[in-house]
Amino acid sequence: MTERIIIAGAGGQGIMLLGKVLSMAAMRKGKFVTWLPSYGAEVRGGTAHCMVVISDQEIGSPYIDKADTLIVMNKPSLTRFQSKIKDKGLVLINSSLIDKYPRGNSRLLPCPFSELAMKLGNIKVANMVALGAFLSQRKIVDLKDIFGVISDIAPEDKRGLIEVNKRALEEGAKYGSR
Amino acid sequence: MNKIFSRPKSLRNISTHYCPGCGHGIAHRLIAEIVDELGIRQRVIGIAPVGCAVIAYDYWDFDCCEAAHGRALAVATGIKRVRPQNIVFTYQGDGDLAAIGTNETIHAANRGENLTVVFINNAVYGMTGGQMAPTTLLGQKTATTPRGRSAATEGWPLKISEMLALLPGVKFIERTSLHSVQEVIKTKRAIKQAFQNQVDKIGFSLVEVLSPCPTYLGLSPVEALEWIRKTMIKEFPLGRIK
Amino acid sequence: MAKTKVLMTGNEAIAEGAIQGGCRFYAGYPITPQNELIAYMARHLLPAGGVFIQAESELAAINMVFAAAAAGSRAMTSSSSPGISLKQEGISYIAGAELPAVIVNIMRGGPGLGNIWPAQSDYFQATRGGGHGDYRCIVLAPSSVQEAYDLMALAFELADRYRNPAIILGDGMLGQMMEPLSVHSPQPTVHRKKNILPNKKWALTGCKGRKPNIIKSFYMKEGDLEKFNLRLQEKYKIIKQKEQRCDSLFLEDAQVILVAYGTMARIARGAVTKLREDGKKIGLIRPVTLWPFPDKVFKRLAISDKRLAILVIEMSYGQMLDDVRLAVNCQAPVEFLGRSGGGVPSEGEIINKVRKLLRTREPEN
């Protein structure tokens, strides 16, 4: 098994964290993992992306030419990365912010990540809604593995947010498996 | 019979390579005397510059380190931070401290490193053959200012001691001269204070020493001393700056 | 002790590996893409009993490292390509004064300000000395986050053993990426305080109970500098003999051997795996030491086999290529695939190149 995932969105949408949480959970399951961020000239409000490779074998390139899965949180990210999705690959789209998307050879899964997050009372957990939806499609790790990572890495002053992150993951998973 | 004058233990018994009338030999000896008097020979570490004093470590009889041109205060910082129990000083000329090494000088001073700096200002580059120094006076002729230093093209003599005095990290700055016995005694007093400050953990202390370079001033040794007294101290007034 | 895995960037792993390897002095100046390294040092070196300085420039940083090494500490700096260029004078002095120090270069695109994307175009600078004078640095090239961590202790050990600068040559991708890392202790802070320095009698500590020590690289007396250089050359000869390190895959039956280091080697390994699945006899040599270059492994190859071809792959336009050619010494064709300036040869590009190579060589089979 090798799963190559590109996660992209606006700076501040928790793109890097989504990738890190997934990577950590997979690492704890004994998988080989690489996480490669976009870096440098990125600023808050600009675009951000990371590339995550999860595998049972040693990983060659951490850079992804053709992704098995693309998770896009805003429109510019879709424009930028749609050519990177491999034939019949999975594309998770934040339909709250992306109204039109091309029908290609990929399997599209539009899901209102931002709206679901707002319903939970915190738009910042849209990333966890997306992760929940992704895991409903690709069972690389269980939701409870993600719960474990989140409670381990939450800093002291943010422990109050653990619960809403968990609910976001569940909401996403529920929506994704419909 | 009481011996009242002898070679300091911290000064090796060899003759120096300096030109007749050069101030380096005096300054080296003053430092050696001070190191002996403060009883710090076994824990002092000297940083030799690039310039005429590049082989100062051949004359001092204690641990010494070379530094690339201008980097003496970066080197002193590295050693002092690793070994705060040692007494670390730099010995630098005007080109080393105030031209190529200005950045290191300002930032070591601004960090308030607990270091001692002996800054030899002779208004000219010696080792490379008499070119303009940052402290060369207006109108002064050198190999690279054949018509005399002009403010319009070379700017003004750089008063780095006054500049450094503005920094809160700097605790002690004095400008002295070697042009007379009286001034040599004052110079020794100032350098000793700068070392004592380090022993007492007071912080960054610098003594700027106006020093004769007869060879590249084109003067006799006596005339060079006169030139400092009459001309140079007008631009670089002596006394405590901070 | 059970090994715990943590997810870390290459930059952080290098910093932690350095601290575990006994580094107690760091001076550096920020530059992308190695900023996580300096930030990690700022957080963790002081609690480990070390000294951290954000210097005013790369020049100051390398000279502080020169000094800390002269005072007996395990000292290092890090930067990325343009900053490493600035440090070259200091590295030359470190080599000339025979001081042990470690320099990390997380390479980015050049020349000039270039860009911040990964590259391997500082190979010549690292392996040929880089600054003025006839000197060499020991150069280690990690290709994973784990190896980046592991090689730091080795770098300090080699630097101390030979009193010579050692360079860790990585690239922006290795520095930025995260991978699981087994740290040698589950609580990285636990045994850091233990001072594991070897005895350095030459260090500047004050001349109590001994003759004064002098650290210098200046030899003015006629003949002295030549003598010193000959001694350096003798040292380098020993290093070349004893310290070559490399990894290899499937050399026994390979008809095409890929040669790549660092990040490029892991991408090449991916290509080898795919080509092997396809029945192609492809091998891989991954130099771990770039200087000394592991030429022994090339000499052991069955180069008499007329079918053998070698393909060097770099994130540059051919720098390690020269060393491979010297090692192969015209005994086999040496081909090249390279991109630079932020371009990274992909697995697909490597596979295409190998297939083409196999096709053109088929008539000889």
mmCIF file of N, CA and C in Angstrom, chain B residues 12 41-45 50 54-55 57-58 61-69 71 74-79 81-83 86 103-104 107-108 111 127, chain C residues 25 51-57 59-60 63-64 66-68 70-71 73 89 93 97 203-218:
data_model
loop_
_atom_site.group_PDB
_atom_site.id
_atom_site.type_symbol
_atom_site.label_atom_id
_atom_site.label_comp_id
_atom_site.label_asym_id
_atom_site.label_seq_id
_atom_site.Cartn_x
_atom_site.Cartn_y
_atom_site.Cartn_z
ATOM 1 N N ARG B 12 57.560 37.183 25.939
ATOM 2 C CA ARG B 12 58.673 36.281 25.616
ATOM 3 C C ARG B 12 59.954 37.064 25.387
ATOM 4 N N ARG B 41 47.686 35.394 34.068
ATOM 5 C CA ARG B 41 48.395 34.803 32.931
ATOM 6 C C ARG B 41 47.895 33.389 32.600
ATOM 7 N N GLN B 42 47.542 32.627 33.632
ATOM 8 C CA GLN B 42 47.140 31.238 33.403
ATOM 9 C C GLN B 42 45.700 31.112 32.922
ATOM 10 N N ARG B 43 44.976 32.219 32.874
ATOM 11 C CA ARG B 43 43.608 32.098 32.347
ATOM 12 C C ARG B 43 43.294 33.121 31.260
ATOM 13 N N VAL B 44 44.300 33.863 30.829
ATOM 14 C CA VAL B 44 44.036 34.845 29.786
ATOM 15 C C VAL B 44 44.153 34.172 28.409
ATOM 16 N N ILE B 45 43.308 34.607 27.472
ATOM 17 C CA ILE B 45 43.410 34.149 26.083
ATOM 18 C C ILE B 45 43.358 35.389 25.197
ATOM 19 N N VAL B 50 44.511 40.476 12.149
ATOM 20 C CA VAL B 50 45.313 40.516 10.934
ATOM 21 C C VAL B 50 45.714 41.967 10.737
ATOM 22 N N VAL B 54 49.819 40.714 13.620
ATOM 23 C CA VAL B 54 49.307 39.371 13.321
ATOM 24 C C VAL B 54 50.013 38.290 14.132
ATOM 25 N N ILE B 55 51.322 38.488 14.412
ATOM 26 C CA ILE B 55 52.000 37.454 15.200
ATOM 27 C C ILE B 55 52.244 37.904 16.642
ATOM 28 N N TYR B 57 51.053 36.704 19.046
ATOM 29 C CA TYR B 57 51.179 35.480 19.862
ATOM 30 C C TYR B 57 52.615 34.974 19.934
ATOM 31 N N ASP B 58 53.479 35.487 19.038
ATOM 32 C CA ASP B 58 54.891 35.119 19.151
ATOM 33 C C ASP B 58 55.564 35.882 20.296
ATOM 34 N N ASP B 61 53.402 35.459 26.145
ATOM 35 C CA ASP B 61 53.640 34.089 26.614
ATOM 36 C C ASP B 61 52.411 33.572 27.371
ATOM 37 N N PHE B 62 51.296 33.521 26.666
ATOM 38 C CA PHE B 62 50.070 32.901 27.208
ATOM 39 C C PHE B 62 49.242 32.406 26.029
ATOM 40 N N ASP B 63 48.130 31.718 26.287
ATOM 41 C CA ASP B 63 47.303 31.159 25.213
ATOM 42 C C ASP B 63 46.813 32.260 24.279
ATOM 43 N N CYS B 64 46.913 31.984 22.964
ATOM 44 C CA CYS B 64 46.470 32.967 21.980
ATOM 45 C C CYS B 64 45.798 32.289 20.800
ATOM 46 N N CYS B 65 44.982 33.076 20.124
ATOM 47 C CA CYS B 65 44.253 32.555 18.976
ATOM 48 C C CYS B 65 44.351 33.560 17.835
ATOM 49 N N GLU B 66 44.472 33.059 16.647
ATOM 50 C CA GLU B 66 44.432 33.966 15.495
ATOM 51 C C GLU B 66 42.966 34.240 15.155
ATOM 52 N N ALA B 67 42.747 35.321 14.417
ATOM 53 C CA ALA B 67 41.408 35.585 13.904
ATOM 54 C C ALA B 67 41.548 36.082 12.476
ATOM 55 N N ALA B 68 40.592 35.702 11.630
ATOM 56 C CA ALA B 68 40.587 36.222 10.264
ATOM 57 C C ALA B 68 40.418 37.744 10.331
ATOM 58 N N HIS B 69 40.775 38.427 9.261
ATOM 59 C CA HIS B 69 40.787 39.890 9.269
ATOM 60 C C HIS B 69 39.408 40.457 9.626
ATOM 61 N N ARG B 71 37.568 39.698 12.240
ATOM 62 C CA ARG B 71 36.650 38.813 12.982
ATOM 63 C C ARG B 71 37.073 38.596 14.436
ATOM 64 N N ALA B 74 34.291 38.392 16.929
ATOM 65 C CA ALA B 74 33.465 37.180 16.797
ATOM 66 C C ALA B 74 34.205 36.013 17.437
ATOM 67 N N VAL B 75 35.505 35.945 17.202
ATOM 68 C CA VAL B 75 36.322 34.876 17.795
ATOM 69 C C VAL B 75 36.343 35.016 19.321
ATOM 70 N N ALA B 76 36.527 36.238 19.804
ATOM 71 C CA ALA B 76 36.537 36.453 21.255
ATOM 72 C C ALA B 76 35.199 36.045 21.869
ATOM 73 N N THR B 77 34.115 36.379 21.170
ATOM 74 C CA THR B 77 32.781 36.000 21.654
ATOM 75 C C THR B 77 32.670 34.490 21.795
ATOM 76 N N GLY B 78 33.093 33.786 20.744
ATOM 77 C CA GLY B 78 33.001 32.314 20.762
ATOM 78 C C GLY B 78 33.768 31.718 21.929
ATOM 79 N N ILE B 79 34.973 32.211 22.161
ATOM 80 C CA ILE B 79 35.797 31.641 23.240
ATOM 81 C C ILE B 79 35.227 32.003 24.608
ATOM 82 N N ARG B 81 32.191 32.786 25.468
ATOM 83 C CA ARG B 81 30.926 32.116 25.783
ATOM 84 C C ARG B 81 31.142 30.657 26.178
ATOM 85 N N VAL B 82 32.131 30.025 25.537
ATOM 86 C CA VAL B 82 32.407 28.628 25.876
ATOM 87 C C VAL B 82 33.154 28.541 27.205
ATOM 88 N N ARG B 83 34.036 29.514 27.457
ATOM 89 C CA ARG B 83 34.869 29.476 28.658
ATOM 90 C C ARG B 83 34.786 30.807 29.410
ATOM 91 N N ASN B 86 37.623 32.198 31.632
ATOM 92 C CA ASN B 86 38.874 32.760 31.100
ATOM 93 C C ASN B 86 38.727 34.267 30.852
ATOM 94 N N ASN B 103 31.206 45.420 11.624
ATOM 95 C CA ASN B 103 29.989 44.689 11.990
ATOM 96 C C ASN B 103 30.193 43.851 13.246
ATOM 97 N N GLU B 104 31.291 43.097 13.266
ATOM 98 C CA GLU B 104 31.579 42.258 14.435
ATOM 99 C C GLU B 104 31.796 43.142 15.670
ATOM 100 N N HIS B 107 28.390 44.571 16.932
ATOM 101 C CA HIS B 107 27.465 43.586 17.497
ATOM 102 C C HIS B 107 28.001 42.916 18.763
ATOM 103 N N ALA B 108 29.298 42.713 18.838
ATOM 104 C CA ALA B 108 29.854 42.177 20.093
ATOM 105 C C ALA B 108 29.625 43.211 21.201
ATOM 106 N N ARG B 111 25.947 43.304 22.147
ATOM 107 C CA ARG B 111 25.539 42.167 22.984
ATOM 108 C C ARG B 111 26.078 42.330 24.399
ATOM 109 N N MET B 127 50.626 46.932 7.612
ATOM 110 C CA MET B 127 51.118 45.672 7.057
ATOM 111 C C MET B 127 51.072 45.620 5.533
ATOM 112 N N PHE C 25 27.916 24.132 21.165
ATOM 113 C CA PHE C 25 28.006 25.522 20.724
ATOM 114 C C PHE C 25 27.418 25.619 19.327
ATOM 115 N N VAL C 51 25.744 26.637 24.367
ATOM 116 C CA VAL C 51 25.678 28.059 24.051
ATOM 117 C C VAL C 51 25.058 28.233 22.673
ATOM 118 N N PHE C 52 24.063 29.114 22.580
ATOM 119 C CA PHE C 52 23.439 29.433 21.297
ATOM 120 C C PHE C 52 23.627 30.920 21.028
ATOM 121 N N ILE C 53 24.080 31.255 19.837
ATOM 122 C CA ILE C 53 24.180 32.674 19.460
ATOM 123 C C ILE C 53 23.596 32.875 18.076
ATOM 124 N N GLN C 54 22.611 33.786 17.977
ATOM 125 C CA GLN C 54 22.226 34.246 16.649
ATOM 126 C C GLN C 54 23.203 35.351 16.278
ATOM 127 N N ALA C 55 24.080 35.051 15.328
ATOM 128 C CA ALA C 55 25.156 35.975 14.986
ATOM 129 C C ALA C 55 24.637 37.075 14.076
ATOM 130 N N GLU C 56 25.462 38.128 13.922
ATOM 131 C CA GLU C 56 25.078 39.257 13.090
ATOM 132 C C GLU C 56 25.250 38.960 11.604
ATOM 133 N N SER C 57 25.954 37.897 11.283
ATOM 134 C CA SER C 57 26.169 37.542 9.879
ATOM 135 C C SER C 57 26.733 36.134 9.835
ATOM 136 N N LEU C 59 29.476 35.464 8.471
ATOM 137 C CA LEU C 59 30.911 35.611 8.750
ATOM 138 C C LEU C 59 31.163 35.514 10.239
ATOM 139 N N ALA C 60 30.385 36.265 11.002
ATOM 140 C CA ALA C 60 30.549 36.230 12.452
ATOM 141 C C ALA C 60 30.276 34.821 12.961
ATOM 142 N N ASN C 63 33.078 32.368 12.392
ATOM 143 C CA ASN C 63 34.252 32.694 13.201
ATOM 144 C C ASN C 63 34.013 32.435 14.687
ATOM 145 N N MET C 64 32.765 32.520 15.119
ATOM 146 C CA MET C 64 32.443 32.115 16.488
ATOM 147 C C MET C 64 32.630 30.607 16.638
ATOM 148 N N PHE C 66 34.684 28.760 14.797
ATOM 149 C CA PHE C 66 36.146 28.607 14.810
ATOM 150 C C PHE C 66 36.658 28.747 16.246
ATOM 151 N N ALA C 67 36.171 29.794 16.921
ATOM 152 C CA ALA C 67 36.654 30.109 18.269
ATOM 153 C C ALA C 67 36.210 29.071 19.293
ATOM 154 N N ALA C 68 34.931 28.699 19.226
ATOM 155 C CA ALA C 68 34.421 27.729 20.197
ATOM 156 C C ALA C 68 35.151 26.398 20.033
ATOM 157 N N ALA C 70 38.193 26.157 18.921
ATOM 158 C CA ALA C 70 39.543 26.405 19.445
ATOM 159 C C ALA C 70 39.561 26.294 20.966
ATOM 160 N N ALA C 71 38.426 26.629 21.580
ATOM 161 C CA ALA C 71 38.335 26.564 23.040
ATOM 162 C C ALA C 71 37.911 25.173 23.515
ATOM 163 N N SER C 73 35.226 23.193 22.497
ATOM 164 C CA SER C 73 33.827 22.776 22.474
ATOM 165 C C SER C 73 33.494 22.073 21.169
ATOM 166 N N GLU C 89 35.589 31.606 3.867
ATOM 167 C CA GLU C 89 36.843 32.082 4.437
ATOM 168 C C GLU C 89 37.085 31.431 5.799
ATOM 169 N N TYR C 93 39.996 28.835 7.306
ATOM 170 C CA TYR C 93 40.769 29.051 8.539
ATOM 171 C C TYR C 93 40.641 27.849 9.485
ATOM 172 N N ALA C 97 43.769 25.884 10.677
ATOM 173 C CA ALA C 97 44.151 25.810 12.089
ATOM 174 C C ALA C 97 43.909 24.407 12.641
ATOM 175 N N ALA C 203 43.672 22.650 23.007
ATOM 176 C CA ALA C 203 42.641 23.696 23.062
ATOM 177 C C ALA C 203 43.087 24.884 23.927
ATOM 178 N N LEU C 204 42.464 26.028 23.656
ATOM 179 C CA LEU C 204 42.741 27.234 24.431
ATOM 180 C C LEU C 204 41.902 27.205 25.698
ATOM 181 N N THR C 205 42.591 27.045 26.826
ATOM 182 C CA THR C 205 41.875 26.983 28.099
ATOM 183 C C THR C 205 42.559 27.856 29.145
ATOM 184 N N GLY C 206 43.619 28.553 28.731
ATOM 185 C CA GLY C 206 44.490 29.228 29.697
ATOM 186 C C GLY C 206 45.665 28.301 29.978
ATOM 187 N N CYS C 207 46.883 28.883 30.151
ATOM 188 C CA CYS C 207 48.086 28.047 30.165
ATOM 189 C C CYS C 207 48.456 27.542 31.553
ATOM 190 N N LYS C 208 47.437 27.235 32.358
ATOM 191 C CA LYS C 208 47.713 26.750 33.707
ATOM 192 C C LYS C 208 48.384 25.369 33.648
ATOM 193 N N GLY C 209 49.576 25.298 34.232
ATOM 194 C CA GLY C 209 50.260 24.009 34.319
ATOM 195 C C GLY C 209 50.802 23.471 33.003
ATOM 196 N N ARG C 210 50.838 24.285 31.994
ATOM 197 C CA ARG C 210 51.401 23.837 30.714
ATOM 198 C C ARG C 210 51.937 25.038 29.944
ATOM 199 N N LYS C 211 52.623 24.738 28.827
ATOM 200 C CA LYS C 211 53.088 25.822 27.962
ATOM 201 C C LYS C 211 51.894 26.419 27.221
ATOM 202 N N PRO C 212 51.993 27.697 26.862
ATOM 203 C CA PRO C 212 50.860 28.307 26.135
ATOM 204 C C PRO C 212 50.525 27.578 24.834
ATOM 205 N N ASN C 213 49.234 27.475 24.558
ATOM 206 C CA ASN C 213 48.762 26.938 23.275
ATOM 207 C C ASN C 213 48.469 28.098 22.337
ATOM 208 N N ILE C 214 48.777 27.897 21.074
ATOM 209 C CA ILE C 214 48.449 28.908 20.071
ATOM 210 C C ILE C 214 47.663 28.235 18.956
ATOM 211 N N ILE C 215 46.530 28.831 18.607
ATOM 212 C CA ILE C 215 45.736 28.332 17.479
ATOM 213 C C ILE C 215 45.945 29.300 16.326
ATOM 214 N N LYS C 216 46.495 28.798 15.223
ATOM 215 C CA LYS C 216 46.760 29.690 14.089
ATOM 216 C C LYS C 216 46.898 28.903 12.797
ATOM 217 N N SER C 217 46.820 29.630 11.699
ATOM 218 C CA SER C 217 47.000 28.987 10.397
ATOM 219 C C SER C 217 48.043 29.751 9.591
ATOM 220 N N PHE C 218 48.897 30.484 10.285
ATOM 221 C CA PHE C 218 49.821 31.431 9.656
ATOM 222 C C PHE C 218 51.252 30.903 9.767
#
